[in-house]
Amino acid sequence: MILKSQVEWALHCCAILAGLPEGRYLSTKALAELHGLPKEYLSKALQSLSQASLVETTLGPSGGYRLARAPSEINFLEIVEAVEGKALSFTCTNIRANNPCRAEGYCDSKPCAVARVMWEADEAWRDTLRRVRLSDLVGTLSEEVPAELWRSTFEWVLKRAG
Amino acid sequence: MILKSQVEWALHCCAILAGLPEGRYLSTKALAELHGLPKEYLSKALQSLSQASLVETTLGPSGGYRLARAPSEINFLEIVEAVEGKALSFTCTNIRANNPCRAEGYCDSKPCAVARVMWEADEAWRDTLRRVRLSDLVGTLSEEVPAELWRSTFEWVLKRAG
DNA sequence: AAATTAAGGATATAAACTATCCGAAAATCG
DNA sequence: CGATTTTCGGATAGTTTATATCCTTAATTT
């Protein structure tokens, strides 16, 4: 049960987009170079963010991506689900229904007890991600990343933002 | 991020093994027929449980599997990890290290802030599974499964346990 | 001695993930 | 206007993982 690498990419890209000045866009090319990622494939992750309405896009030179909402209004779960999908990690195939002792046409009133536990764990995972906002990540980063690196990174990025 | 179907199979099999009388074993064949699962492939899941020391085995007719510990001493996480592995769901490839603005030889003091959030969520998932014991599942099942089905299932199973 | 069983290796198929390439449409800029 | 840049989506291909089956070996029971 491993998350796609695109999840990591999308989170880091959102962190950068969150630091962009108002009204500026950042292209796939710039984000790929900044993180050392394959441009064409990263593009798929960014398209997922776009489809989830987490980012807005514009075409042409100086075009690219920017956040569709304030970083405080975007949480980790939204970003993760945008690229990973919303499917639950546990799929119940209802194997209890194959019990040869069951009466023909018998119908369970509740979802399988095994599935309920697994789904509860899934929900705990989602809850944790839901509680962390993109602005929390930016706050942590600006504390932990050396100020000079933080500054030069955005200088580098803005030079590529047209 | 989807769990293997073997996780579901292992949990249901453990629930049945938890209801076996002291000293009895249940074969792969019986467990596969009870749940309508491919015997050879289910065998791999049971082997995983065996390698994790969650079950004990014996060979020959009337051989098979039994729990290695009391159901109250086995939790969901142990079973899930036995077949799914213990790898964390999020892998940090440290893409921040590719930032072209970073000084040569610069070394981060802390793990990546993105990874820390993802790992916290992972731990919340594991915590939930760790808190549910196999005996809890058996308790729920014996409440929810109709008594007659519950009884006849174990009768069926014991007939195949030699 | 014969039948049954777990264990593990080998193999085959299907699905998912990773990655690249291309064309279309839209926006910018000279 | 025309050239460039960009997102977007489709097509495709390679790699890895999951699913499934088969077969041999060794141990155990009857």
Short mmCIF file of C-alpha atoms (C1' of nucleotides) in Angstrom, two decimals:
data_model
loop_
_atom_site.label_atom_id
_atom_site.label_comp_id
_atom_site.label_asym_id
_atom_site.label_seq_id
_atom_site.Cartn_x
_atom_site.Cartn_y
_atom_site.Cartn_z
CA MET A 1 0.00 0.00 0.00
CA ILE A 2 2.25 2.72 -1.32
CA LEU A 3 1.23 6.20 -2.41
CA LYS A 4 2.18 7.41 -5.86
CA SER A 5 5.30 9.51 -6.10
CA GLN A 6 3.08 12.18 -7.62
CA VAL A 7 1.62 12.78 -4.17
CA GLU A 8 5.00 13.90 -2.90
CA TRP A 9 5.52 16.04 -5.99
CA ALA A 10 2.11 17.72 -5.71
CA LEU A 11 2.63 18.60 -2.06
CA HIS A 12 6.01 20.19 -2.69
CA CYS A 13 4.70 22.07 -5.70
CA CYS A 14 1.76 23.41 -3.69
CA ALA A 15 4.17 24.61 -1.02
CA ILE A 16 6.02 26.62 -3.64
CA LEU A 17 2.85 27.96 -5.22
CA ALA A 18 1.73 29.06 -1.77
CA GLY A 19 4.75 31.37 -1.61
CA LEU A 20 4.15 33.03 -4.95
CA PRO A 21 3.20 36.71 -5.00
CA GLU A 22 -0.41 37.52 -5.81
CA GLY A 23 -1.34 37.04 -9.45
CA ARG A 24 1.83 35.25 -10.55
CA TYR A 25 1.84 31.84 -12.24
CA LEU A 26 4.53 29.16 -12.23
CA SER A 27 5.01 26.77 -15.13
CA THR A 28 5.43 23.00 -15.08
CA LYS A 29 8.91 23.53 -16.46
CA ALA A 30 9.98 25.72 -13.54
CA LEU A 31 8.47 23.38 -10.93
CA ALA A 32 10.11 20.37 -12.58
CA GLU A 33 13.53 21.99 -12.67
CA LEU A 34 13.27 23.22 -9.10
CA HIS A 35 12.54 19.72 -7.83
CA GLY A 36 14.54 17.71 -10.34
CA LEU A 37 11.47 15.92 -11.69
CA PRO A 38 10.47 14.68 -15.16
CA LYS A 39 8.53 17.59 -16.65
CA GLU A 40 6.07 15.58 -18.71
CA TYR A 41 5.11 13.31 -15.87
CA LEU A 42 4.91 16.04 -13.25
CA SER A 43 2.50 17.68 -15.66
CA LYS A 44 0.04 14.86 -14.99
CA ALA A 45 0.12 15.56 -11.26
CA LEU A 46 -0.49 19.25 -11.84
CA GLN A 47 -3.37 18.43 -14.16
CA SER A 48 -4.90 16.42 -11.33
CA LEU A 49 -4.63 19.45 -9.04
CA SER A 50 -6.29 21.52 -11.74
CA GLN A 51 -9.15 19.08 -12.17
CA ALA A 52 -9.68 19.16 -8.41
CA SER A 53 -9.92 22.97 -8.61
CA LEU A 54 -7.01 23.37 -6.21
CA VAL A 55 -5.03 25.40 -8.74
CA GLU A 56 -5.87 27.75 -11.57
CA THR A 57 -4.05 27.85 -14.85
CA THR A 58 -3.39 30.20 -17.68
CA LEU A 59 -1.76 29.58 -21.03
CA GLY A 60 1.01 31.21 -22.96
CA PRO A 61 4.35 32.69 -21.88
CA SER A 62 4.26 33.71 -18.20
CA GLY A 63 1.45 31.19 -17.82
CA GLY A 64 1.34 28.16 -15.56
CA TYR A 65 -0.23 27.41 -12.21
CA ARG A 66 -1.26 29.31 -9.10
CA LEU A 67 -3.35 28.28 -6.10
CA ALA A 68 -7.09 28.64 -6.50
CA ARG A 69 -7.53 29.39 -2.79
CA ALA A 70 -5.56 30.78 0.13
CA PRO A 71 -3.08 28.24 1.62
CA SER A 72 -5.10 28.31 4.84
CA GLU A 73 -8.12 27.06 2.90
CA ILE A 74 -6.38 24.05 1.39
CA ASN A 75 -5.55 20.96 3.44
CA PHE A 76 -3.28 17.99 2.82
CA LEU A 77 -6.12 15.57 2.20
CA GLU A 78 -7.41 17.60 -0.73
CA ILE A 79 -4.02 17.54 -2.38
CA VAL A 80 -3.43 13.86 -1.69
CA GLU A 81 -6.88 12.86 -2.92
CA ALA A 82 -6.52 14.99 -6.04
CA VAL A 83 -3.66 12.85 -7.31
CA GLU A 84 -4.25 9.58 -5.48
CA GLY A 85 -7.99 9.42 -5.88
CA LYS A 86 -10.66 9.11 -3.19
CA ALA A 87 -10.94 5.34 -3.15
CA LEU A 88 -10.70 3.76 0.29
CA SER A 89 -7.53 1.78 0.97
CA PHE A 90 -9.50 -1.31 1.95
CA THR A 91 -11.91 -2.96 -0.42
CA CYS A 92 -14.46 -5.34 1.06
CA THR A 93 -15.30 -8.10 -1.38
CA ASN A 94 -17.79 -9.51 1.10
CA ILE A 95 -16.22 -12.95 1.23
CA ARG A 96 -18.44 -13.82 4.19
CA ALA A 97 -21.18 -14.18 1.60
CA ASN A 98 -19.43 -17.29 0.27
CA ASN A 99 -19.94 -19.18 3.49
CA PRO A 100 -21.60 -22.43 2.35
CA CYS A 101 -23.66 -22.53 5.53
CA ARG A 102 -25.50 -19.34 4.68
CA ALA A 103 -29.11 -19.62 3.69
CA GLU A 104 -29.92 -18.84 0.07
CA GLY A 105 -30.81 -15.16 -0.34
CA TYR A 106 -29.61 -14.22 3.12
CA CYS A 107 -28.75 -10.54 3.29
CA ASP A 108 -26.42 -8.95 5.84
CA SER A 109 -27.89 -6.01 7.65
CA LYS A 110 -24.57 -4.32 8.37
CA PRO A 111 -21.32 -3.90 6.43
CA CYS A 112 -18.74 -6.55 7.25
CA ALA A 113 -17.17 -6.13 10.71
CA VAL A 114 -13.70 -6.53 9.26
CA ALA A 115 -14.31 -3.77 6.74
CA ARG A 116 -15.68 -1.43 9.40
CA VAL A 117 -12.42 -1.62 11.33
CA MET A 118 -10.32 -1.12 8.22
CA TRP A 119 -12.45 1.84 7.18
CA GLU A 120 -12.14 3.36 10.63
CA ALA A 121 -8.36 3.26 10.25
CA ASP A 122 -8.66 4.77 6.81
CA GLU A 123 -10.73 7.58 8.24
CA ALA A 124 -8.12 8.22 10.96
CA TRP A 125 -5.53 8.60 8.21
CA ARG A 126 -7.74 11.03 6.31
CA ASP A 127 -8.59 12.96 9.46
CA THR A 128 -4.93 13.60 10.13
CA LEU A 129 -4.37 14.86 6.61
CA ARG A 130 -7.53 16.95 6.71
CA ARG A 131 -6.35 18.73 9.83
CA VAL A 132 -3.09 19.97 8.30
CA ARG A 133 -3.46 23.04 6.13
CA LEU A 134 -1.10 24.03 3.37
CA SER A 135 -0.42 27.20 5.37
CA ASP A 136 0.81 25.02 8.25
CA LEU A 137 3.34 23.44 5.92
CA VAL A 138 4.49 26.83 4.67
CA GLY A 139 4.86 27.97 8.27
CA THR A 140 7.00 24.97 9.16
CA LEU A 141 9.14 25.36 6.06
CA SER A 142 9.80 29.05 6.61
CA GLU A 143 10.93 28.21 10.13
CA GLU A 144 13.14 25.30 9.19
CA VAL A 145 14.56 26.17 5.80
CA PRO A 146 17.54 28.54 6.15
CA ALA A 147 16.36 32.08 5.38
CA GLU A 148 18.93 32.58 2.66
CA LEU A 149 17.92 29.38 0.85
CA TRP A 150 14.26 30.29 1.22
CA ARG A 151 14.90 33.75 -0.26
CA SER A 152 17.07 32.60 -3.15
CA THR A 153 14.62 29.84 -4.04
CA PHE A 154 11.80 32.30 -4.58
CA GLU A 155 14.11 34.63 -6.43
CA TRP A 156 15.03 31.70 -8.71
CA VAL A 157 11.39 30.78 -9.13
CA LEU A 158 10.18 34.30 -9.89
CA LYS A 159 12.83 34.72 -12.55
CA ARG A 160 11.10 31.84 -14.33
CA ALA A 161 7.59 33.10 -13.72
CA GLY A 162 7.79 35.73 -16.43
CA MET B 1 -3.05 3.17 -2.43
CA ILE B 2 -4.98 -0.07 -2.19
CA LEU B 3 -4.33 -2.92 0.22
CA LYS B 4 -3.86 -6.42 -1.14
CA SER B 5 -6.90 -8.64 -1.18
CA GLN B 6 -4.85 -11.05 0.95
CA VAL B 7 -5.27 -8.62 3.84
CA GLU B 8 -9.01 -9.16 3.80
CA TRP B 9 -8.53 -12.91 3.49
CA ALA B 10 -6.07 -13.09 6.38
CA LEU B 11 -8.34 -11.15 8.70
CA HIS B 12 -11.33 -13.37 7.99
CA CYS B 13 -9.23 -16.51 8.37
CA CYS B 14 -7.88 -15.33 11.71
CA ALA B 15 -11.43 -14.69 12.89
CA ILE B 16 -12.30 -18.30 12.12
CA LEU B 17 -9.10 -19.66 13.68
CA ALA B 18 -9.93 -17.64 16.79
CA GLY B 19 -13.09 -19.69 17.21
CA LEU B 20 -11.41 -23.10 16.90
CA PRO B 21 -11.35 -25.34 19.95
CA GLU B 22 -8.03 -25.70 21.73
CA GLY B 23 -5.51 -27.81 19.87
CA ARG B 24 -7.38 -28.07 16.58
CA TYR B 25 -5.90 -27.07 13.23
CA LEU B 26 -7.67 -25.86 10.11
CA SER B 27 -6.26 -26.49 6.64
CA THR B 28 -5.85 -24.06 3.75
CA LYS B 29 -8.35 -26.13 1.84
CA ALA B 30 -11.05 -25.69 4.48
CA LEU B 31 -10.41 -21.96 4.84
CA ALA B 32 -10.45 -21.50 1.08
CA GLU B 33 -13.73 -23.35 0.64
CA LEU B 34 -15.37 -21.55 3.53
CA HIS B 35 -14.57 -18.16 2.02
CA GLY B 36 -14.75 -19.07 -1.66
CA LEU B 37 -11.09 -18.21 -2.27
CA PRO B 38 -8.41 -19.70 -4.53
CA LYS B 39 -6.69 -22.27 -2.34
CA GLU B 40 -3.18 -21.93 -3.76
CA TYR B 41 -3.14 -18.17 -3.49
CA LEU B 42 -4.74 -18.05 -0.06
CA SER B 43 -1.92 -20.35 0.96
CA LYS B 44 0.52 -17.48 0.38
CA ALA B 45 -1.36 -15.26 2.80
CA LEU B 46 -1.37 -17.99 5.43
CA GLN B 47 2.34 -18.50 4.91
CA SER B 48 2.82 -14.81 5.64
CA LEU B 49 0.91 -15.21 8.89
CA SER B 50 3.11 -18.17 9.72
CA GLN B 51 6.32 -16.26 9.02
CA ALA B 52 5.07 -13.49 11.29
CA SER B 53 4.54 -16.08 14.02
CA LEU B 54 0.86 -15.25 14.27
CA VAL B 55 -0.13 -18.82 13.52
CA GLU B 56 1.38 -22.25 14.09
CA THR B 57 1.24 -25.08 11.63
CA THR B 58 1.42 -28.82 11.56
CA LEU B 59 1.61 -31.19 8.62
CA GLY B 60 -0.31 -34.24 7.53
CA PRO B 61 -4.01 -35.09 7.67
CA SER B 62 -5.75 -33.07 10.41
CA GLY B 63 -2.91 -30.59 10.02
CA GLY B 64 -3.17 -26.94 9.08
CA TYR B 65 -3.16 -23.68 10.99
CA ARG B 66 -4.05 -22.46 14.46
CA LEU B 67 -3.41 -19.20 16.22
CA ALA B 68 -0.07 -18.92 17.96
CA ARG B 69 -1.51 -16.67 20.66
CA ALA B 70 -4.82 -15.88 22.29
CA PRO B 71 -7.09 -13.66 20.15
CA SER B 72 -6.84 -10.96 22.79
CA GLU B 73 -3.07 -10.89 22.23
CA ILE B 74 -3.26 -10.34 18.47
CA ASN B 75 -4.25 -7.02 16.98
CA PHE B 76 -5.31 -5.98 13.49
CA LEU B 77 -2.04 -4.22 12.71
CA GLU B 78 -0.03 -7.41 13.21
CA ILE B 79 -2.22 -9.28 10.75
CA VAL B 80 -2.25 -6.46 8.21
CA GLU B 81 1.50 -5.96 8.39
CA ALA B 82 2.13 -9.68 8.12
CA VAL B 83 0.69 -9.81 4.62
CA GLU B 84 1.08 -6.20 3.50
CA GLY B 85 4.55 -5.56 4.85
CA LYS B 86 5.70 -2.87 7.27
CA ALA B 87 6.72 -0.27 4.72
CA LEU B 88 5.30 3.20 5.31
CA SER B 89 2.66 4.32 2.81
CA PHE B 90 4.59 7.50 2.01
CA THR B 91 8.12 7.38 0.67
CA CYS B 92 10.16 10.57 0.89
CA THR B 93 12.57 10.81 -2.02
CA ASN B 94 13.89 14.07 -0.62
CA ILE B 95 13.20 16.09 -3.74
CA ARG B 96 13.98 19.28 -1.81
CA ALA B 97 17.62 18.23 -2.21
CA ASN B 98 17.34 18.93 -5.94
CA ASN B 99 16.74 22.64 -5.37
CA PRO B 100 19.40 24.30 -7.56
CA CYS B 101 19.78 27.09 -5.00
CA ARG B 102 21.06 24.76 -2.31
CA ALA B 103 24.70 25.06 -1.38
CA GLU B 104 26.88 22.12 -2.33
CA GLY B 105 27.05 19.60 0.51
CA TYR B 106 24.23 21.20 2.44
CA CYS B 107 22.63 18.68 4.80
CA ASP B 108 19.12 18.95 6.21
CA SER B 109 18.95 18.65 9.96
CA LYS B 110 15.38 17.33 10.02
CA PRO B 111 13.37 14.96 7.83
CA CYS B 112 11.32 16.76 5.20
CA ALA B 113 8.30 18.64 6.62
CA VAL B 114 6.04 17.12 3.99
CA ALA B 115 7.12 13.60 4.93
CA ARG B 116 6.59 14.26 8.63
CA VAL B 117 2.93 15.09 8.04
CA MET B 118 2.43 12.07 5.81
CA TRP B 119 4.10 9.81 8.36
CA GLU B 120 1.95 11.22 11.13
CA ALA B 121 -1.13 10.22 9.14
CA ASP B 122 0.37 6.81 8.54
CA GLU B 123 0.90 6.41 12.25
CA ALA B 124 -2.71 7.39 12.96
CA TRP B 125 -3.80 4.59 10.62
CA ARG B 126 -1.53 2.10 12.36
CA ASP B 127 -2.64 3.26 15.79
CA THR B 128 -6.26 2.55 14.96
CA LEU B 129 -5.41 -0.95 13.74
CA ARG B 130 -3.17 -1.58 16.73
CA ARG B 131 -5.98 -0.76 19.12
CA VAL B 132 -8.36 -3.37 17.72
CA ARG B 133 -7.71 -6.88 18.94
CA LEU B 134 -8.73 -10.03 17.14
CA SER B 135 -10.88 -10.83 20.18
CA ASP B 136 -12.79 -7.58 19.57
CA LEU B 137 -13.60 -8.75 16.06
CA VAL B 138 -14.75 -12.13 17.32
CA GLY B 139 -16.93 -10.37 19.88
CA THR B 140 -18.54 -8.21 17.22
CA LEU B 141 -19.10 -11.15 14.91
CA SER B 142 -20.70 -13.34 17.54
CA GLU B 143 -23.09 -10.48 18.29
CA GLU B 144 -23.94 -9.69 14.69
CA VAL B 145 -23.84 -13.02 12.91
CA PRO B 146 -27.06 -14.95 13.44
CA ALA B 147 -26.47 -17.58 16.12
CA GLU B 148 -27.56 -20.43 13.88
CA LEU B 149 -25.19 -19.41 11.08
CA TRP B 150 -22.39 -18.98 13.59
CA ARG B 151 -22.99 -22.45 15.02
CA SER B 152 -23.34 -24.24 11.71
CA THR B 153 -20.23 -22.54 10.35
CA PHE B 154 -18.07 -23.97 13.11
CA GLU B 155 -19.74 -27.32 12.78
CA TRP B 156 -18.89 -27.23 9.06
CA VAL B 157 -15.34 -26.13 9.79
CA LEU B 158 -14.70 -28.75 12.47
CA LYS B 159 -15.90 -31.51 10.20
CA ARG B 160 -12.98 -30.51 7.96
CA ALA B 161 -10.48 -30.18 10.78
CA GLY B 162 -9.99 -33.88 11.18
"C1'" DA C 1 2.89 -47.68 2.64
"C1'" DA C 2 -0.50 -44.26 1.30
"C1'" DA C 3 -2.71 -40.03 1.83
"C1'" DT C 4 -2.58 -35.30 3.43
"C1'" DT C 5 -0.52 -31.14 4.47
"C1'" DA C 6 2.57 -26.70 4.70
"C1'" DA C 7 6.41 -24.47 2.43
"C1'" DG C 8 8.55 -22.46 -1.18
"C1'" DG C 9 10.18 -21.98 -5.96
"C1'" DA C 10 8.94 -21.23 -10.80
"C1'" DT C 11 6.00 -19.37 -13.96
"C1'" DA C 12 2.19 -16.82 -16.26
"C1'" DT C 13 -1.25 -13.21 -16.62
"C1'" DA C 14 -3.33 -8.81 -15.45
"C1'" DA C 15 -3.25 -4.39 -13.48
"C1'" DA C 16 -1.05 -0.25 -11.91
"C1'" DC C 17 2.63 2.95 -11.95
"C1'" DT C 18 6.11 5.54 -14.31
"C1'" DA C 19 7.49 7.93 -18.21
"C1'" DT C 20 7.64 9.95 -22.80
"C1'" DC C 21 5.76 11.83 -27.02
"C1'" DC C 22 2.56 14.33 -29.75
"C1'" DG C 23 -1.18 17.42 -31.35
"C1'" DA C 24 -4.70 20.89 -30.22
"C1'" DA C 25 -6.15 25.10 -28.27
"C1'" DA C 26 -5.18 29.30 -25.93
"C1'" DA C 27 -2.38 33.22 -24.47
"C1'" DT C 28 1.60 36.35 -24.87
"C1'" DC C 29 4.82 39.14 -27.23
"C1'" DG C 30 7.34 41.25 -30.95
"C1'" DC D 1 -0.17 38.86 -37.87
"C1'" DG D 2 3.11 35.21 -36.72
"C1'" DA D 3 6.18 32.90 -33.60
"C1'" DT D 4 6.61 31.22 -29.10
"C1'" DT D 5 5.02 29.38 -24.84
"C1'" DT D 6 1.89 27.14 -22.23
"C1'" DT D 7 -1.85 23.72 -20.46
"C1'" DC D 8 -4.46 19.73 -21.62
"C1'" DG D 9 -5.57 15.27 -23.15
"C1'" DG D 10 -4.70 11.13 -25.80
"C1'" DA D 11 -1.59 7.48 -27.22
"C1'" DT D 12 1.98 4.50 -26.23
"C1'" DA D 13 5.66 1.83 -24.00
"C1'" DG D 14 8.46 -0.06 -20.19
"C1'" DT D 15 8.63 -1.43 -15.48
"C1'" DT D 16 6.91 -3.03 -11.32
"C1'" DT D 17 3.44 -5.10 -8.45
"C1'" DA D 18 -0.53 -8.03 -7.65
"C1'" DT D 19 -2.97 -12.08 -8.71
"C1'" DA D 20 -3.05 -16.81 -9.67
"C1'" DT D 21 -1.53 -21.50 -10.72
"C1'" DC D 22 1.58 -25.41 -10.81
"C1'" DC D 23 4.94 -28.43 -8.98
"C1'" DT D 24 8.39 -30.45 -5.84
"C1'" DT D 25 9.93 -31.43 -1.19
"C1'" DA D 26 9.53 -32.74 3.46
"C1'" DA D 27 6.84 -33.77 7.40
"C1'" DT D 28 2.84 -35.97 9.62
"C1'" DT D 29 -1.10 -38.96 10.22
"C1'" DT D 30 -3.62 -43.08 9.47
#
